């Protein structure tokens, strides 16, 4: 992907030169000249899919390989429950989730899973909300504008601009902490190990890990609520979320009921002071797509074939290394995340020495030439491109 055919380079330069935006700075003009005279690069990617969600299917994927016995059957049938339970159990095994943690399949993707946790658990303690990109900012907005938590508890905002992290050590072990493990729209992740989270905390940690799970080591002992969706690192289908709860999170659910906070049916995790245990055994709250379930199970089987969780992390790291080498060798491109220690190995965000209009033209041209699809930066992010480097993307295609 980081090399494209000579005619693409020539067309790119021509597009930028003819843009209604002025030719721009000397640096931009020099970049255009370099593209016009660039030596012939290597071939196009075999697969140009670099979307950050839904993400590319795993190598060798074929929908005809999915088992169909459960299609047209009730998700409440013996077979349906078995397949849902298999998805849960394989997830827990492959991710090394502690035995006393609960894993459940819930509605509405990662968004539904995280909102479910917020609406059920927040309000028992003061809260630290950390955000440095659009999705984390959205969780903060929901907490103060929709849950109106500042009416009952103190809510402290810890924030930083795109490409940076806030001071995570400023959070308190005696407050609930909400954060994203990996900022999908900024390419910035939390430091490995999450040492800023205290082992003797009295508050809960609520972690949106949708673009981190299966690509980064998850320190489960630091995480009380973890959410993700199937369509990210494993390239599964949308609409279903995963909710992972520590024993401390379960205790909160069974001992705390928010006052004056009606919960819709699809958000209800406890009844009469007890966790709805069936959710974590395959008895989903509402009807799931059994085709999506089989698709997820297929992705888990593929993941096992490439070395399980460790193998997936290795592929993502290798993909990031290709981009890092390219950036180091070319002065016109850089990472939005300057610090390598917090640089994402999945949602890799890059700035270019081009105007916003030129970046849009560049992205459109790469799509037209079938070099790279869906790599435009997120709408709220600084002008940039975003290359998905999760494990379903083959390293040769990144190269």
Tab-separated table of C-alpha atoms in Angstrom:
chain	number	residue	atom	x	y	z
A	1	UNK	CA	0.000	0.000	0.000
A	2	UNK	CA	2.903	2.340	0.771
A	3	UNK	CA	4.104	1.964	-2.807
A	4	UNK	CA	1.912	2.608	-5.800
A	5	UNK	CA	2.267	2.309	-9.559
A	6	UNK	CA	4.056	5.120	-11.476
A	7	UNK	CA	0.912	6.209	-13.293
A	8	UNK	CA	-0.794	6.669	-9.919
A	9	UNK	CA	2.067	8.860	-8.731
A	10	UNK	CA	1.847	10.935	-11.893
A	11	UNK	CA	-1.923	11.312	-11.646
A	12	UNK	CA	-1.610	12.214	-7.959
A	13	UNK	CA	0.852	14.977	-8.735
A	14	UNK	CA	-1.318	16.271	-11.563
A	15	UNK	CA	-4.380	16.265	-9.314
A	16	UNK	CA	-2.580	18.273	-6.686
A	17	UNK	CA	-1.162	20.747	-9.205
A	18	UNK	CA	-4.577	21.364	-10.768
A	19	UNK	CA	-6.383	21.653	-7.417
A	20	UNK	CA	-8.366	24.827	-6.882
A	21	UNK	CA	-6.216	25.302	-3.805
A	22	UNK	CA	-3.082	27.291	-4.534
A	23	UNK	CA	-0.021	25.207	-5.242
A	24	UNK	CA	0.910	25.928	-1.643
A	25	UNK	CA	4.183	25.954	0.201
A	26	UNK	CA	7.575	25.243	-1.206
A	27	UNK	CA	7.488	21.933	0.660
A	28	UNK	CA	4.265	20.928	-1.089
A	29	UNK	CA	5.670	21.943	-4.468
A	30	UNK	CA	8.819	19.951	-3.801
A	31	UNK	CA	6.736	16.938	-2.796
A	32	UNK	CA	4.737	17.188	-6.009
A	33	UNK	CA	7.948	17.347	-8.036
A	34	UNK	CA	9.305	14.250	-6.300
A	35	UNK	CA	6.138	12.315	-7.111
A	36	UNK	CA	6.331	13.401	-10.747
A	37	UNK	CA	9.845	11.980	-11.052
A	38	UNK	CA	9.479	9.034	-8.662
A	39	UNK	CA	11.172	5.780	-9.585
A	40	UNK	CA	8.868	2.875	-10.335
A	41	UNK	CA	7.607	1.390	-7.037
A	42	UNK	CA	6.448	-2.133	-6.425
A	43	UNK	CA	3.052	-3.628	-7.296
A	44	UNK	CA	-0.299	-2.723	-5.828
A	45	UNK	CA	-1.576	-4.593	-2.763
A	46	UNK	CA	-3.268	-7.900	-3.500
A	47	UNK	CA	-6.049	-6.636	-1.247
A	48	UNK	CA	-6.580	-2.854	-0.934
A	49	UNK	CA	-8.894	-3.010	2.105
A	50	UNK	CA	-7.497	-0.903	4.958
A	51	UNK	CA	-10.733	0.274	6.593
A	52	UNK	CA	-10.674	0.888	10.343
A	53	UNK	CA	-14.128	-0.616	10.744
A	54	UNK	CA	-15.673	-2.783	9.559
A	55	UNK	CA	-12.241	-4.199	8.890
A	56	UNK	CA	-10.854	-6.587	6.310
A	57	UNK	CA	-11.811	-10.261	6.483
A	58	UNK	CA	-9.038	-12.656	7.457
A	59	UNK	CA	-6.833	-14.222	4.750
A	60	UNK	CA	-8.545	-17.188	3.111
A	61	UNK	CA	-12.001	-16.112	4.230
A	62	UNK	CA	-14.907	-17.513	2.257
A	63	UNK	CA	-18.470	-17.121	3.417
A	64	UNK	CA	-19.330	-20.527	1.939
A	65	UNK	CA	-17.099	-22.107	4.600
A	66	UNK	CA	-19.436	-21.039	7.409
A	67	UNK	CA	-21.486	-23.847	8.975
A	68	UNK	CA	-25.162	-23.344	8.189
A	69	UNK	CA	-26.911	-25.777	10.543
A	70	UNK	CA	-27.908	-23.000	12.925
A	71	UNK	CA	-29.252	-20.700	10.205
A	72	UNK	CA	-33.007	-20.529	10.425
A	73	UNK	CA	-32.929	-21.969	13.958
A	74	UNK	CA	-33.857	-20.156	17.137
A	75	UNK	CA	-30.992	-18.655	19.098
A	76	UNK	CA	-32.808	-20.147	22.124
A	77	UNK	CA	-32.578	-23.661	20.672
A	78	UNK	CA	-30.039	-26.121	22.079
A	79	UNK	CA	-27.876	-25.659	18.980
A	80	UNK	CA	-28.190	-21.885	19.046
A	81	UNK	CA	-27.151	-21.668	22.683
A	82	UNK	CA	-24.254	-24.038	22.047
A	83	UNK	CA	-22.868	-21.863	19.239
A	84	UNK	CA	-23.235	-18.682	21.293
A	85	UNK	CA	-21.574	-20.367	24.268
A	86	UNK	CA	-18.750	-21.563	22.016
A	87	UNK	CA	-18.118	-17.995	20.859
A	88	UNK	CA	-17.960	-16.859	24.489
A	89	UNK	CA	-15.758	-19.711	25.711
A	90	UNK	CA	-13.295	-19.477	22.826
A	91	UNK	CA	-13.019	-15.727	23.359
A	92	UNK	CA	-12.227	-16.242	27.016
A	93	UNK	CA	-9.682	-18.965	26.309
A	94	UNK	CA	-7.880	-17.200	23.498
A	95	UNK	CA	-7.619	-13.858	25.297
A	96	UNK	CA	-6.487	-15.435	28.560
A	97	UNK	CA	-9.363	-13.840	30.462
A	98	UNK	CA	-9.361	-14.863	34.154
A	99	UNK	CA	-11.698	-17.694	35.063
A	100	UNK	CA	-13.729	-15.576	37.472
A	101	UNK	CA	-14.449	-12.889	34.847
A	102	UNK	CA	-17.697	-12.987	32.872
A	103	UNK	CA	-17.895	-12.641	29.071
A	104	UNK	CA	-21.166	-11.911	27.309
A	105	UNK	CA	-22.530	-11.088	23.856
A	106	UNK	CA	-24.685	-7.944	23.904
A	107	UNK	CA	-26.550	-5.774	21.381
A	108	UNK	CA	-25.333	-2.779	19.377
A	109	UNK	CA	-21.632	-3.385	18.881
A	110	UNK	CA	-18.983	-1.840	21.141
A	111	UNK	CA	-21.125	1.267	21.513
A	112	UNK	CA	-23.979	-0.747	22.988
A	113	UNK	CA	-21.661	-2.655	25.314
A	114	UNK	CA	-19.978	0.474	26.662
A	115	UNK	CA	-23.215	2.432	27.046
A	116	UNK	CA	-24.709	-0.578	28.848
A	117	UNK	CA	-21.871	-0.480	31.366
A	118	UNK	CA	-22.109	3.280	31.842
A	119	UNK	CA	-25.873	3.307	32.370
A	120	UNK	CA	-25.768	0.415	34.849
A	121	UNK	CA	-22.678	1.233	36.896
A	122	UNK	CA	-21.778	4.920	36.860
A	123	UNK	CA	-22.997	7.185	39.625
A	124	UNK	CA	-21.894	5.139	42.629
A	125	UNK	CA	-18.586	7.030	42.873
A	126	UNK	CA	-16.938	10.163	41.551
A	127	UNK	CA	-15.566	9.648	38.048
A	128	UNK	CA	-12.422	10.374	36.031
A	129	UNK	CA	-13.080	10.325	32.275
A	130	UNK	CA	-9.999	10.261	30.040
A	131	UNK	CA	-10.258	11.041	26.349
A	132	UNK	CA	-7.950	12.093	23.540
A	133	UNK	CA	-10.046	11.414	20.437
A	134	UNK	CA	-13.645	11.380	19.257
A	135	UNK	CA	-15.016	8.177	20.792
A	136	UNK	CA	-13.690	8.843	24.283
A	137	UNK	CA	-15.011	12.374	23.990
A	138	UNK	CA	-18.389	10.883	23.168
A	139	UNK	CA	-18.376	8.818	26.369
A	140	UNK	CA	-17.657	11.997	28.337
A	141	UNK	CA	-20.493	13.843	26.612
A	142	UNK	CA	-22.928	11.013	27.354
A	143	UNK	CA	-21.876	10.940	31.008
A	144	UNK	CA	-22.468	14.642	31.605
A	145	UNK	CA	-25.193	15.492	29.070
A	146	UNK	CA	-27.392	12.378	29.007
A	147	UNK	CA	-26.715	10.611	32.293
A	148	UNK	CA	-26.379	14.024	33.976
A	149	UNK	CA	-23.848	12.544	36.372
A	150	UNK	CA	-22.579	15.924	37.531
A	151	UNK	CA	-25.873	16.369	39.351
A	152	UNK	CA	-24.955	13.587	41.785
A	153	UNK	CA	-21.180	12.963	41.629
A	154	UNK	CA	-18.016	14.783	40.629
A	155	UNK	CA	-16.946	14.120	37.031
A	156	UNK	CA	-13.399	15.152	36.133
A	157	UNK	CA	-12.322	15.392	32.507
A	158	UNK	CA	-8.740	14.438	31.577
A	159	UNK	CA	-8.125	15.302	27.958
A	160	UNK	CA	-5.433	15.878	25.334
A	161	UNK	CA	-5.331	16.755	21.669
A	162	UNK	CA	-5.169	14.286	18.795
A	163	UNK	CA	-1.804	12.534	18.797
A	164	UNK	CA	-1.256	12.911	22.540
A	165	UNK	CA	-2.306	11.356	25.839
A	166	UNK	CA	-3.560	13.213	28.910
A	167	UNK	CA	-1.779	12.735	32.246
A	168	UNK	CA	-3.319	9.412	33.170
A	169	UNK	CA	-1.531	9.396	36.533
A	170	UNK	CA	-3.794	12.276	37.576
A	171	UNK	CA	-6.692	9.809	37.910
A	172	UNK	CA	-7.633	8.494	41.344
A	173	UNK	CA	-7.823	4.896	42.521
A	174	UNK	CA	-10.871	5.827	44.579
A	175	UNK	CA	-12.905	7.012	41.598
A	176	UNK	CA	-14.353	5.173	38.622
A	177	UNK	CA	-12.143	5.628	35.530
A	178	UNK	CA	-13.502	5.615	31.966
A	179	UNK	CA	-11.051	5.426	29.059
A	180	UNK	CA	-10.353	3.987	25.633
A	181	UNK	CA	-7.455	1.542	25.435
A	182	UNK	CA	-6.678	2.590	21.868
A	183	UNK	CA	-7.903	5.797	20.269
A	184	UNK	CA	-9.185	4.516	16.940
A	185	UNK	CA	-9.397	7.999	15.410
A	186	UNK	CA	-6.078	9.347	16.712
A	187	UNK	CA	-3.754	6.330	16.622
A	188	UNK	CA	-2.807	6.783	20.301
A	189	UNK	CA	-3.059	3.968	22.846
A	190	UNK	CA	-2.467	3.763	26.590
A	191	UNK	CA	0.995	2.617	27.724
A	192	UNK	CA	1.606	-1.115	27.829
A	193	UNK	CA	0.632	-2.676	31.156
A	194	UNK	CA	-1.599	0.197	32.362
A	195	UNK	CA	0.681	0.773	35.373
A	196	UNK	CA	-1.163	4.037	36.059
A	197	UNK	CA	-4.138	1.983	37.276
A	198	UNK	CA	-3.743	1.008	40.936
A	199	UNK	CA	-4.027	-2.634	41.953
A	200	UNK	CA	-5.667	-1.579	45.244
A	201	UNK	CA	-8.268	0.665	43.594
A	202	UNK	CA	-11.701	1.027	45.111
A	203	UNK	CA	-13.254	2.442	41.932
A	204	UNK	CA	-13.956	0.541	38.727
A	205	UNK	CA	-12.170	0.894	35.408
A	206	UNK	CA	-14.398	0.970	32.308
A	207	UNK	CA	-12.312	0.334	29.197
A	208	UNK	CA	-13.429	0.687	25.578
A	209	UNK	CA	-10.966	-1.691	23.933
A	210	UNK	CA	-12.635	-2.219	20.578
A	211	UNK	CA	-9.555	-1.566	18.408
A	212	UNK	CA	-7.106	-3.050	20.939
A	213	UNK	CA	-8.415	-6.532	21.811
A	214	UNK	CA	-6.601	-9.225	19.774
A	215	UNK	CA	-3.860	-6.732	18.829
A	216	UNK	CA	-2.453	-5.570	22.173
A	217	UNK	CA	-1.772	-7.280	25.488
A	218	UNK	CA	-4.724	-6.650	27.777
A	219	UNK	CA	-3.774	-6.386	31.490
A	220	UNK	CA	-6.968	-7.982	32.771
A	221	UNK	CA	-6.083	-7.403	36.418
A	222	UNK	CA	-6.350	-3.658	35.682
A	223	UNK	CA	-9.652	-3.850	33.815
A	224	UNK	CA	-13.051	-4.216	35.481
A	225	UNK	CA	-15.274	-3.571	32.458
A	226	UNK	CA	-13.917	-4.179	28.957
A	227	UNK	CA	-15.868	-3.834	25.723
A	228	UNK	CA	-15.151	-4.495	22.064
A	229	UNK	CA	-16.873	-5.472	18.835
A	230	UNK	CA	-16.357	-8.265	16.324
A	231	UNK	CA	-15.762	-6.077	13.271
A	232	UNK	CA	-12.387	-4.655	14.330
A	233	UNK	CA	-9.232	-6.751	14.733
A	234	UNK	CA	-10.835	-10.070	13.757
A	235	UNK	CA	-12.687	-8.611	10.784
A	236	UNK	CA	-16.049	-9.935	11.947
A	237	UNK	CA	-19.506	-8.535	11.269
A	238	UNK	CA	-21.072	-5.529	12.968
A	239	UNK	CA	-24.017	-5.121	15.379
A	240	UNK	CA	-22.758	-7.293	18.250
A	241	UNK	CA	-20.710	-6.212	21.243
A	242	UNK	CA	-18.677	-8.098	23.817
A	243	UNK	CA	-18.900	-7.221	27.506
A	244	UNK	CA	-16.226	-8.527	29.895
A	245	UNK	CA	-16.766	-8.061	33.646
A	246	UNK	CA	-14.439	-8.565	36.589
A	247	UNK	CA	-15.816	-9.834	39.917
A	248	UNK	CA	-15.674	-6.236	41.176
A	249	UNK	CA	-17.854	-5.089	38.284
A	250	UNK	CA	-20.345	-7.861	39.039
A	251	UNK	CA	-20.413	-6.744	42.663
A	252	UNK	CA	-21.242	-3.206	41.562
A	253	UNK	CA	-24.106	-4.473	39.426
A	254	UNK	CA	-25.521	-6.486	42.304
A	255	UNK	CA	-25.182	-3.780	44.976
A	256	UNK	CA	-25.859	-0.521	43.137
A	257	UNK	CA	-29.062	0.578	41.452
A	258	UNK	CA	-29.001	4.102	39.958
A	259	UNK	CA	-31.850	6.267	41.224
A	260	UNK	CA	-34.304	7.733	38.741
A	261	UNK	CA	-32.557	6.076	35.803
A	262	UNK	CA	-34.895	3.918	33.735
A	263	UNK	CA	-33.053	1.225	31.782
A	264	UNK	CA	-34.376	-0.106	28.469
A	265	UNK	CA	-34.625	-3.876	28.214
A	266	UNK	CA	-31.483	-4.244	26.102
A	267	UNK	CA	-29.425	-2.497	28.848
A	268	UNK	CA	-30.578	-4.569	31.818
A	269	UNK	CA	-27.768	-6.649	33.313
A	270	UNK	CA	-29.196	-7.374	36.753
A	271	UNK	CA	-32.555	-8.297	38.238
A	272	UNK	CA	-33.533	-8.060	41.909
A	273	UNK	CA	-29.929	-7.610	42.979
A	274	UNK	CA	-28.522	-10.509	40.946
A	275	UNK	CA	-26.564	-10.531	37.693
A	276	UNK	CA	-28.450	-11.912	34.692
A	277	UNK	CA	-26.124	-14.900	34.472
A	278	UNK	CA	-27.658	-16.279	31.294
A	279	UNK	CA	-26.241	-13.402	29.246
A	280	UNK	CA	-22.771	-14.753	29.964
A	281	UNK	CA	-23.679	-18.305	28.967
A	282	UNK	CA	-25.170	-17.574	25.558
A	283	UNK	CA	-28.716	-16.504	26.454
A	284	UNK	CA	-28.536	-13.136	24.738
A	285	UNK	CA	-30.833	-10.254	25.705
A	286	UNK	CA	-32.252	-9.977	22.205
A	287	UNK	CA	-32.004	-11.905	18.933
A	288	UNK	CA	-28.475	-12.044	17.512
A	289	UNK	CA	-27.539	-12.773	13.921
A	290	UNK	CA	-26.501	-16.408	13.970
A	291	UNK	CA	-24.694	-15.844	10.664
A	292	UNK	CA	-22.607	-13.151	12.373
A	293	UNK	CA	-21.995	-15.550	15.252
A	294	UNK	CA	-20.693	-18.240	12.883
A	295	UNK	CA	-18.583	-15.603	11.153
A	296	UNK	CA	-17.019	-14.682	14.512
A	297	UNK	CA	-16.367	-18.308	15.409
A	298	UNK	CA	-14.684	-18.716	12.011
A	299	UNK	CA	-12.485	-15.686	12.737
A	300	UNK	CA	-11.499	-17.157	16.102
A	301	UNK	CA	-10.516	-20.422	14.397
A	302	UNK	CA	-8.376	-18.510	11.909
A	303	UNK	CA	-6.769	-16.602	14.781
A	304	UNK	CA	-5.861	-19.887	16.442
A	305	UNK	CA	-4.247	-21.047	13.176
A	306	UNK	CA	-1.835	-18.085	13.147
A	307	UNK	CA	-0.721	-18.476	16.745
A	308	UNK	CA	-3.661	-17.297	18.787
A	309	UNK	CA	-3.579	-13.962	20.567
A	310	UNK	CA	0.233	-13.763	20.515
A	311	UNK	CA	0.263	-14.466	16.790
A	312	UNK	CA	-2.293	-11.737	16.115
A	313	UNK	CA	-0.304	-9.208	18.133
A	314	UNK	CA	2.852	-10.144	16.227
A	315	UNK	CA	1.176	-9.552	12.849
A	316	UNK	CA	-0.136	-6.152	13.919
A	317	UNK	CA	3.298	-5.174	15.224
A	318	UNK	CA	4.913	-6.289	11.956
A	319	UNK	CA	2.430	-4.196	9.987
A	320	UNK	CA	3.168	-1.156	12.119
A	321	UNK	CA	6.914	-1.724	11.658
A	322	UNK	CA	6.456	-1.475	7.864
A	323	UNK	CA	4.766	1.911	8.246
A	324	UNK	CA	7.377	3.110	10.756
A	325	UNK	CA	10.173	2.254	8.328
A	326	UNK	CA	8.413	4.106	5.510
A	327	UNK	CA	7.828	7.183	7.664
A	328	UNK	CA	11.464	7.193	8.790
A	329	UNK	CA	12.596	7.184	5.149
A	330	UNK	CA	10.224	9.907	3.894
A	331	UNK	CA	10.098	13.416	5.312
A	332	UNK	CA	6.691	14.307	3.838
A	333	UNK	CA	4.763	11.871	6.051
A	334	UNK	CA	4.632	11.522	9.842
A	335	UNK	CA	2.691	9.861	12.631
A	336	UNK	CA	-0.060	11.760	14.370
A	337	UNK	CA	1.208	9.992	17.523
A	338	UNK	CA	4.786	11.211	17.929
A	339	UNK	CA	5.644	8.984	20.925
A	340	UNK	CA	6.339	5.388	19.759
A	341	UNK	CA	5.450	4.057	23.234
A	342	UNK	CA	1.806	5.048	22.794
A	343	UNK	CA	1.533	4.555	19.024
A	344	UNK	CA	-1.286	2.279	17.899
A	345	UNK	CA	-0.464	-0.883	15.952
A	346	UNK	CA	-3.995	-1.065	14.530
A	347	UNK	CA	-5.436	2.349	13.675
A	348	UNK	CA	-2.283	3.983	12.324
A	349	UNK	CA	-2.909	7.698	11.747
A	350	UNK	CA	-0.554	9.699	9.546
A	351	UNK	CA	-0.202	13.355	8.602
A	352	UNK	CA	1.021	14.479	5.166
A	353	UNK	CA	2.666	17.672	3.918
A	354	UNK	CA	-0.496	18.509	2.003
A	355	UNK	CA	-3.518	20.747	2.480
A	356	UNK	CA	-6.805	19.145	3.626
A	357	UNK	CA	-8.169	19.395	0.080
A	358	UNK	CA	-5.081	17.726	-1.345
A	359	UNK	CA	-5.293	14.915	1.184
A	360	UNK	CA	-8.892	14.285	0.110
A	361	UNK	CA	-7.778	14.193	-3.533
A	362	UNK	CA	-4.935	11.837	-2.644
A	363	UNK	CA	-7.264	9.449	-0.783
A	364	UNK	CA	-9.814	9.539	-3.606
A	365	UNK	CA	-7.152	8.749	-6.184
A	366	UNK	CA	-5.803	5.772	-4.224
A	367	UNK	CA	-9.337	4.419	-4.010
A	368	UNK	CA	-9.965	4.996	-7.724
A	369	UNK	CA	-6.772	3.128	-8.577
A	370	UNK	CA	-7.707	0.301	-6.172
A	371	UNK	CA	-4.538	0.872	-4.162
A	372	UNK	CA	-6.099	1.636	-0.776
A	373	UNK	CA	-9.747	1.829	0.238
A	374	UNK	CA	-11.270	3.794	3.135
A	375	UNK	CA	-8.062	5.359	4.474
A	376	UNK	CA	-9.310	8.915	4.970
A	377	UNK	CA	-8.794	10.261	8.487
A	378	UNK	CA	-11.797	10.397	10.792
A	379	UNK	CA	-14.034	13.414	10.206
A	380	UNK	CA	-13.235	15.005	13.600
A	381	UNK	CA	-9.507	14.295	13.427
A	382	UNK	CA	-6.863	16.640	11.976
A	383	UNK	CA	-6.381	16.256	8.184
A	384	UNK	CA	-4.727	12.870	7.872
A	385	UNK	CA	-4.938	9.337	6.565
A	386	UNK	CA	-5.610	6.229	8.637
A	387	UNK	CA	-4.247	2.817	7.667
A	388	UNK	CA	-5.669	-0.198	9.470
A	389	UNK	CA	-2.834	-2.555	10.446
A	390	UNK	CA	-4.748	-5.187	12.413
A	391	UNK	CA	-3.855	-8.831	11.964
A	392	UNK	CA	-6.285	-9.604	9.132
A	393	UNK	CA	-4.282	-7.193	6.937
A	394	UNK	CA	-1.348	-9.015	5.389
A	395	UNK	CA	2.057	-7.414	5.838
A	396	UNK	CA	2.843	-7.722	2.134
A	397	UNK	CA	-0.170	-5.541	1.372
A	398	UNK	CA	1.005	-2.844	3.795
A	399	UNK	CA	4.405	-2.918	2.099
